[in-house]
Short mmCIF file of C-alpha atoms and ligand atoms in Angstrom, two decimals:
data_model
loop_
_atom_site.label_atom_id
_atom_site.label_comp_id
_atom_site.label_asym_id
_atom_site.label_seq_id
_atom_site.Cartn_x
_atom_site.Cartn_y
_atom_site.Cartn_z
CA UNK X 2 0.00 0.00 0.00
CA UNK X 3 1.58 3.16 -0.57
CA UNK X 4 1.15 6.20 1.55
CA UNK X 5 -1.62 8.69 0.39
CA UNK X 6 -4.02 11.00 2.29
CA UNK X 7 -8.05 11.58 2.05
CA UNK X 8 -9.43 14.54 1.36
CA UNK X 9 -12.98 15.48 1.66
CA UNK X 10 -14.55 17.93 -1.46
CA UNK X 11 -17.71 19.50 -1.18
CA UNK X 12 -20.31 19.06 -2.99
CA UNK X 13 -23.93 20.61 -2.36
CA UNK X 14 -25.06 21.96 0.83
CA UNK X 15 -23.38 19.65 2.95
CA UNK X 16 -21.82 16.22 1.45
CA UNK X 17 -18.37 15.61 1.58
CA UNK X 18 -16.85 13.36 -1.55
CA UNK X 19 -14.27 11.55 0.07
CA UNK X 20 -10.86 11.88 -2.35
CA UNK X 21 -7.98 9.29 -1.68
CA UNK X 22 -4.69 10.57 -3.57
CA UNK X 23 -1.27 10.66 -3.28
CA UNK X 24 0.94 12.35 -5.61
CA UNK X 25 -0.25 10.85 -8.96
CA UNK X 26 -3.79 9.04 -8.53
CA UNK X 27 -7.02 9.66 -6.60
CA UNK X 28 -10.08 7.66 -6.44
CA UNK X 29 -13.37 9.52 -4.94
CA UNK X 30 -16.01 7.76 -2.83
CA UNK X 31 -19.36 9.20 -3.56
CA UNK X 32 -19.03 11.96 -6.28
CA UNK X 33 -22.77 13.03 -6.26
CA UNK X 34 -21.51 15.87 -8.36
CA UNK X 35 -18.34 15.89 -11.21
CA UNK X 36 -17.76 19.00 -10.91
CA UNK X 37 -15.35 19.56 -7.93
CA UNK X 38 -13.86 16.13 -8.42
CA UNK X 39 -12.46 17.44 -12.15
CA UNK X 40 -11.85 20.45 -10.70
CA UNK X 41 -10.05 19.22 -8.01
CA UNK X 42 -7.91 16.45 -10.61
CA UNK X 43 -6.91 18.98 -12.92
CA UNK X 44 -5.48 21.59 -10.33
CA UNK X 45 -3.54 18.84 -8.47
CA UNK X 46 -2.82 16.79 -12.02
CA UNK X 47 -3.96 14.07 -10.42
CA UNK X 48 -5.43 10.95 -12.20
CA UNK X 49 -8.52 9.15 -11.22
CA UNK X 50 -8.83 5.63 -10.91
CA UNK X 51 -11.78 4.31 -9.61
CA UNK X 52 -15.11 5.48 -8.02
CA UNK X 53 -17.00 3.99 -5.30
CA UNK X 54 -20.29 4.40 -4.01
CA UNK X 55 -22.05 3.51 -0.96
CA UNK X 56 -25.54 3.86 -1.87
CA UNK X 57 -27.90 4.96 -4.99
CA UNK X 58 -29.30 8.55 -3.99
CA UNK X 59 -28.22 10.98 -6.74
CA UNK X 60 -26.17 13.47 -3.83
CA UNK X 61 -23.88 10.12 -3.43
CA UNK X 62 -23.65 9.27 -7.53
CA UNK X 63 -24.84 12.13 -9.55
CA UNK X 64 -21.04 12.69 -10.63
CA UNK X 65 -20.62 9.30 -11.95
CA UNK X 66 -21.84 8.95 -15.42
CA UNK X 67 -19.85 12.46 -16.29
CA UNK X 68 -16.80 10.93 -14.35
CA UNK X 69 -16.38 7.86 -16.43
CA UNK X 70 -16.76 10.10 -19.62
CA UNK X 71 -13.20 11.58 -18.69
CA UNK X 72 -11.61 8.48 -17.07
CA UNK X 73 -12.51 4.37 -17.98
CA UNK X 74 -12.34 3.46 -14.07
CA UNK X 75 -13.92 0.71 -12.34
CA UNK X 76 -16.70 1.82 -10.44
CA UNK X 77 -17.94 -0.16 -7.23
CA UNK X 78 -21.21 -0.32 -5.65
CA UNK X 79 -23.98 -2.70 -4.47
CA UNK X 80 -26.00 -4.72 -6.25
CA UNK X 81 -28.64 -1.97 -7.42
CA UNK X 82 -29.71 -1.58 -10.83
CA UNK X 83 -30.39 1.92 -9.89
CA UNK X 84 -27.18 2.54 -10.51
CA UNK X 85 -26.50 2.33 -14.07
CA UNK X 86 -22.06 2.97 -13.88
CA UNK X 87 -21.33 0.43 -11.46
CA UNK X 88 -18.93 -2.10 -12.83
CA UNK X 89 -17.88 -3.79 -9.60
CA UNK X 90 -21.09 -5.24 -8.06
CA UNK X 91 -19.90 -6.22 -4.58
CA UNK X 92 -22.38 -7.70 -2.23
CA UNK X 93 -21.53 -8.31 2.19
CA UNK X 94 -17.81 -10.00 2.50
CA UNK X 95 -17.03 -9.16 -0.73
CA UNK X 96 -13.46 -7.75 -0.93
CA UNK X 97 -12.50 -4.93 -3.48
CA UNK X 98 -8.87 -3.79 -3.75
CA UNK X 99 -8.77 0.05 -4.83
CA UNK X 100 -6.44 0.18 -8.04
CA UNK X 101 -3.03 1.98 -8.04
CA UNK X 102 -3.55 2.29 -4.17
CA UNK X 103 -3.58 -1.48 -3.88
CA UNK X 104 -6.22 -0.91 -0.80
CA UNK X 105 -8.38 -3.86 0.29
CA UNK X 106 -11.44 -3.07 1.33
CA UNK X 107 -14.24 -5.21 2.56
CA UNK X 108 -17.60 -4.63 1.80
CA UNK X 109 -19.92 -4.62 4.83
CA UNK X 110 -24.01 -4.82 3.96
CA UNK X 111 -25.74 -1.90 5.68
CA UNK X 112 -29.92 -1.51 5.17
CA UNK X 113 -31.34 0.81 6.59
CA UNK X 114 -30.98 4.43 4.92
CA UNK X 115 -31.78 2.83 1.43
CA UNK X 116 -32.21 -1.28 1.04
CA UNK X 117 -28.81 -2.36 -0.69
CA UNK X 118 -26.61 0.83 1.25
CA UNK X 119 -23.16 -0.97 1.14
CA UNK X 120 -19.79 0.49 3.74
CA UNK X 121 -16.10 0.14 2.60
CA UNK X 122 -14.11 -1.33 5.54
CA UNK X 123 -10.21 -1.24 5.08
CA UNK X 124 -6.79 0.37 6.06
CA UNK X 125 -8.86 1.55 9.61
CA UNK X 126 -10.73 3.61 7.27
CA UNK X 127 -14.61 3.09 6.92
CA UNK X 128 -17.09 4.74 4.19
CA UNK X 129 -20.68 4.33 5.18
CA UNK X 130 -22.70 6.96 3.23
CA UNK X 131 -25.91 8.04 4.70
CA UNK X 132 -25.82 4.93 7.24
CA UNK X 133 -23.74 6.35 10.31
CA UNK X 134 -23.24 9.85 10.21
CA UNK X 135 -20.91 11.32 13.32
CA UNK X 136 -23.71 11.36 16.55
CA UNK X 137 -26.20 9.89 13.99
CA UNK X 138 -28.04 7.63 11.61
CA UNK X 139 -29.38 8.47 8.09
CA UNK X 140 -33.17 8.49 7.82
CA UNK X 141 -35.09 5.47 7.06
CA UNK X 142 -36.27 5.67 3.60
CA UNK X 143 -35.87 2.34 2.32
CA UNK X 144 -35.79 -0.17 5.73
CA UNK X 145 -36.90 -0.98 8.89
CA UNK X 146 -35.34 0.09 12.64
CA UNK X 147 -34.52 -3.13 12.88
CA UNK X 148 -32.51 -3.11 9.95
CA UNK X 149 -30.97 0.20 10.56
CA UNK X 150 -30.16 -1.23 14.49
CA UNK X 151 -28.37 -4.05 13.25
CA UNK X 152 -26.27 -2.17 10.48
CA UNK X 153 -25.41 0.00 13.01
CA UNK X 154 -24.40 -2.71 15.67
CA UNK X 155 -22.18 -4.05 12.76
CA UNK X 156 -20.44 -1.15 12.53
CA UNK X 157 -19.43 -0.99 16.45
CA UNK X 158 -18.20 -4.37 15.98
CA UNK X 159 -15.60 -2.51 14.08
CA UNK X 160 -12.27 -1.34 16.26
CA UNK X 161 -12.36 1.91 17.83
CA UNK X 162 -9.87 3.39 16.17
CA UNK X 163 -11.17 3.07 12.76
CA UNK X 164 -11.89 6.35 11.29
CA UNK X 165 -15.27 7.03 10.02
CA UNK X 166 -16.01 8.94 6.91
CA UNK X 167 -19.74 9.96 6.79
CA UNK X 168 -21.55 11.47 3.52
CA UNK X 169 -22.75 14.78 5.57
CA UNK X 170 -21.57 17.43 7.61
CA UNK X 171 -24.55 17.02 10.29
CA UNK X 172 -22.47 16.58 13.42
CA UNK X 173 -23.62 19.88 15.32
CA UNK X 174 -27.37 19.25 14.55
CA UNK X 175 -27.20 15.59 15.44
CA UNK X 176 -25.48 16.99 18.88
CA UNK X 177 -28.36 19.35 19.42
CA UNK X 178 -30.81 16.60 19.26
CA UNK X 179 -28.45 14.02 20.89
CA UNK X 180 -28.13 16.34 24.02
CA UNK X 181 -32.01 15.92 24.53
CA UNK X 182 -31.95 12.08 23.72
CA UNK X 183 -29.06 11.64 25.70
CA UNK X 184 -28.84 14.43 28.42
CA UNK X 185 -26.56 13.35 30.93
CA UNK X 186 -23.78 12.23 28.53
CA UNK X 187 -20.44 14.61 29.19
CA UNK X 188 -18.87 13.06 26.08
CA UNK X 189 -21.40 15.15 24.13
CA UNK X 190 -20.84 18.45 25.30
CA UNK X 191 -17.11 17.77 24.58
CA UNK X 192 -17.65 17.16 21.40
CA UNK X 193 -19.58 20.12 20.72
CA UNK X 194 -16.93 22.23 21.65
CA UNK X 195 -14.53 20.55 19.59
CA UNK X 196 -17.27 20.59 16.60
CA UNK X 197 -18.07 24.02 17.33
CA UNK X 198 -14.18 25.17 16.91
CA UNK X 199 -13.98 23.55 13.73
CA UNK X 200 -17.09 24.67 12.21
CA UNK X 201 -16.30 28.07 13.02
CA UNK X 202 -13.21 27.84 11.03
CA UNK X 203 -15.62 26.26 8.40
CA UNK X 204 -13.17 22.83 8.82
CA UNK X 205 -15.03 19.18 8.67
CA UNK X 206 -15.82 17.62 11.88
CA UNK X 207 -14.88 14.31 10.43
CA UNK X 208 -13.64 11.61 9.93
CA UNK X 209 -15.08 10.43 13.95
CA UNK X 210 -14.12 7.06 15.01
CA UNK X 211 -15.92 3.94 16.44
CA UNK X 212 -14.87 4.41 19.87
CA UNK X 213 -16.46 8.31 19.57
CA UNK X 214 -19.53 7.07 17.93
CA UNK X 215 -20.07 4.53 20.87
CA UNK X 216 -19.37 7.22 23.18
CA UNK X 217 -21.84 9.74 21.51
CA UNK X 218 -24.04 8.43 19.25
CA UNK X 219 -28.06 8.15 20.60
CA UNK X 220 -28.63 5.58 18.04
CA UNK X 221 -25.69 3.28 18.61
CA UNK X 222 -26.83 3.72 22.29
CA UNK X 223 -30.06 2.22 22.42
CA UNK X 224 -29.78 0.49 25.14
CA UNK X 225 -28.72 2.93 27.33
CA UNK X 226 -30.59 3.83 29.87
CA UNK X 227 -30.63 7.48 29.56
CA UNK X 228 -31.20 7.05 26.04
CA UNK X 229 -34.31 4.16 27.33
CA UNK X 230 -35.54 6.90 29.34
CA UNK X 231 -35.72 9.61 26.82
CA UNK X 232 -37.05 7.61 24.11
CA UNK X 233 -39.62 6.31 26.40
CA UNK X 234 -41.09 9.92 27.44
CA UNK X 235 -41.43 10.59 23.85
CA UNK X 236 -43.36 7.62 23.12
CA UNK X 237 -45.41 7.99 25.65
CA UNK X 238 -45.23 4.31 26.55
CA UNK X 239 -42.15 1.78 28.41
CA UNK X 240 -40.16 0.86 25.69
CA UNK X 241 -38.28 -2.11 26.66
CA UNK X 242 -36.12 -2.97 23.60
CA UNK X 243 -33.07 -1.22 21.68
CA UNK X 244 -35.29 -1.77 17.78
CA UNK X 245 -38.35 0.26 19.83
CA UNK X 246 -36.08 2.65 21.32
CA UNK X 247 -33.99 3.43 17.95
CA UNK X 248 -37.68 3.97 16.16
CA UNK X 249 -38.54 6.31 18.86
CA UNK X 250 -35.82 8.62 18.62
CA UNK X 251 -35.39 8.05 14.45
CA UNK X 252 -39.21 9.30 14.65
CA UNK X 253 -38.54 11.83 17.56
CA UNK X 254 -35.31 13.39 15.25
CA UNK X 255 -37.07 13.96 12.45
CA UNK X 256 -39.62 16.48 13.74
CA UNK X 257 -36.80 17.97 16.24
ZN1 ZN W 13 -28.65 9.05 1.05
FE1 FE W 14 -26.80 11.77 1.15
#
């Protein structure tokens, strides 16, 4: 593997398309847009060689078809006819070695956000889209709680070092909500004042980590009993399970 860096472009209001280069070559993760990924190529004369892609909404592969126009790379994704570019169809345990960078990654099957959302696992780096976002889950458009729970409790099973590289900058909203779901956990107002700092400087709050997720997150925390509690007074009934309690506060978040 040789030595290279990732770099997070924006793109939109708030998505970040994750670049890995190193002097010559980059490969992007979730170019919903072309535009600041050729941008971005031709001012560093970089060249790219592949694209992945964690999921079908247009914000995470809008830049694709324009993308393999300029370069013939291998594109990876899930097993989703929705999108049309993907030439790698990779499915849970698959493994997927990045060109040039000679990265292995492992592909981890994550439901939830959309039905066939896929993560990249490798070199303590994970890419999970609109899955786990830092102190937060992606909405449930395509799948169940229970489905979002246990892509979720996948993803903890992860070590807590590995570095997590979300699709969104949402980290200071998901703390505002956390703080109510969650309001006796100190870990949270730390990280608002380290989130707060960066944001004001208009820098990224990510990549987070496992072991700050499992610290933080409401929705990785479900059985908490803080989190129990919380999720219970909004329902308005006991809830005596981690799948009720994540559907509470999913629900509960997005009227917040
Ligand atoms: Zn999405
Ligand atoms: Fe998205």
């Amino acid at each position: 593997m040789s030595s290279f860096e990732v770099v997070p472009l924006r793109a939109f209001a708030d998505n970040y398309i994750w670049t890995l280069r190193d002097a010559r070559c980059a490969a992007v993760v979730d170019a919903g847009d072309a535009r600041p990924v050729l941008d971005y190529l031709r001012t560093e004369k970089l060249e790219l060689v592949a694209v992945i892609n964690t999921h079908h909404h247009a914000d995470h592969v809008g830049g694709n078809a324009e993308l393999v126009r300029h370069y013939r790379v291998p594109v990876y994704g899930p097993h989703d006819e929705r999108i049309r570019e993907v030439t790698h169809r990779l499915a849970d345990g698959d493994r997927a070695t990045l060109p040039h960078f000679g990265i292995e990654f492992e592909v981890l099957e994550i439901p939830g956000h959309t039905r066939t959302h896929i993560a990249f696992y490798g070199a303590g780096m994970l890419f999970c889209g609109d899955t786990l976002f830092a102190v937060g889950c992606g909405r449930l458009f395509e799948g169940t709680p229970r489905q979002m729970h246990d892509s979720l409790a996948k993803l903890m099973r992860l070590p807590d070092t590995t570095r997590v590289y979300c699709g969104h900058e949402y980290t200071l909203s998901n703390i505002h909500f956390a703080k109510a779901a969650d309001p006796d956990n100190q870990a949270l107002h730390e990280l608002e004042a380290r989130a707060k700092k960066l944001r004001e400087r208009d820098l990224p709050t990510l990549p987070s980590d496992i072991g700050q997720e499992r610290a933080t997150n409401p929705f990785v925390r479900c059985s908490e009993p803080a989190v129990v509690r919380s999720a219970s007074r909004y329902a308005g009934k006991e809830l005596k399970d981690p799948v009720s309690v994540l559907a509470a506060i999913r629900e509960w978040k997005n009227s917040f």
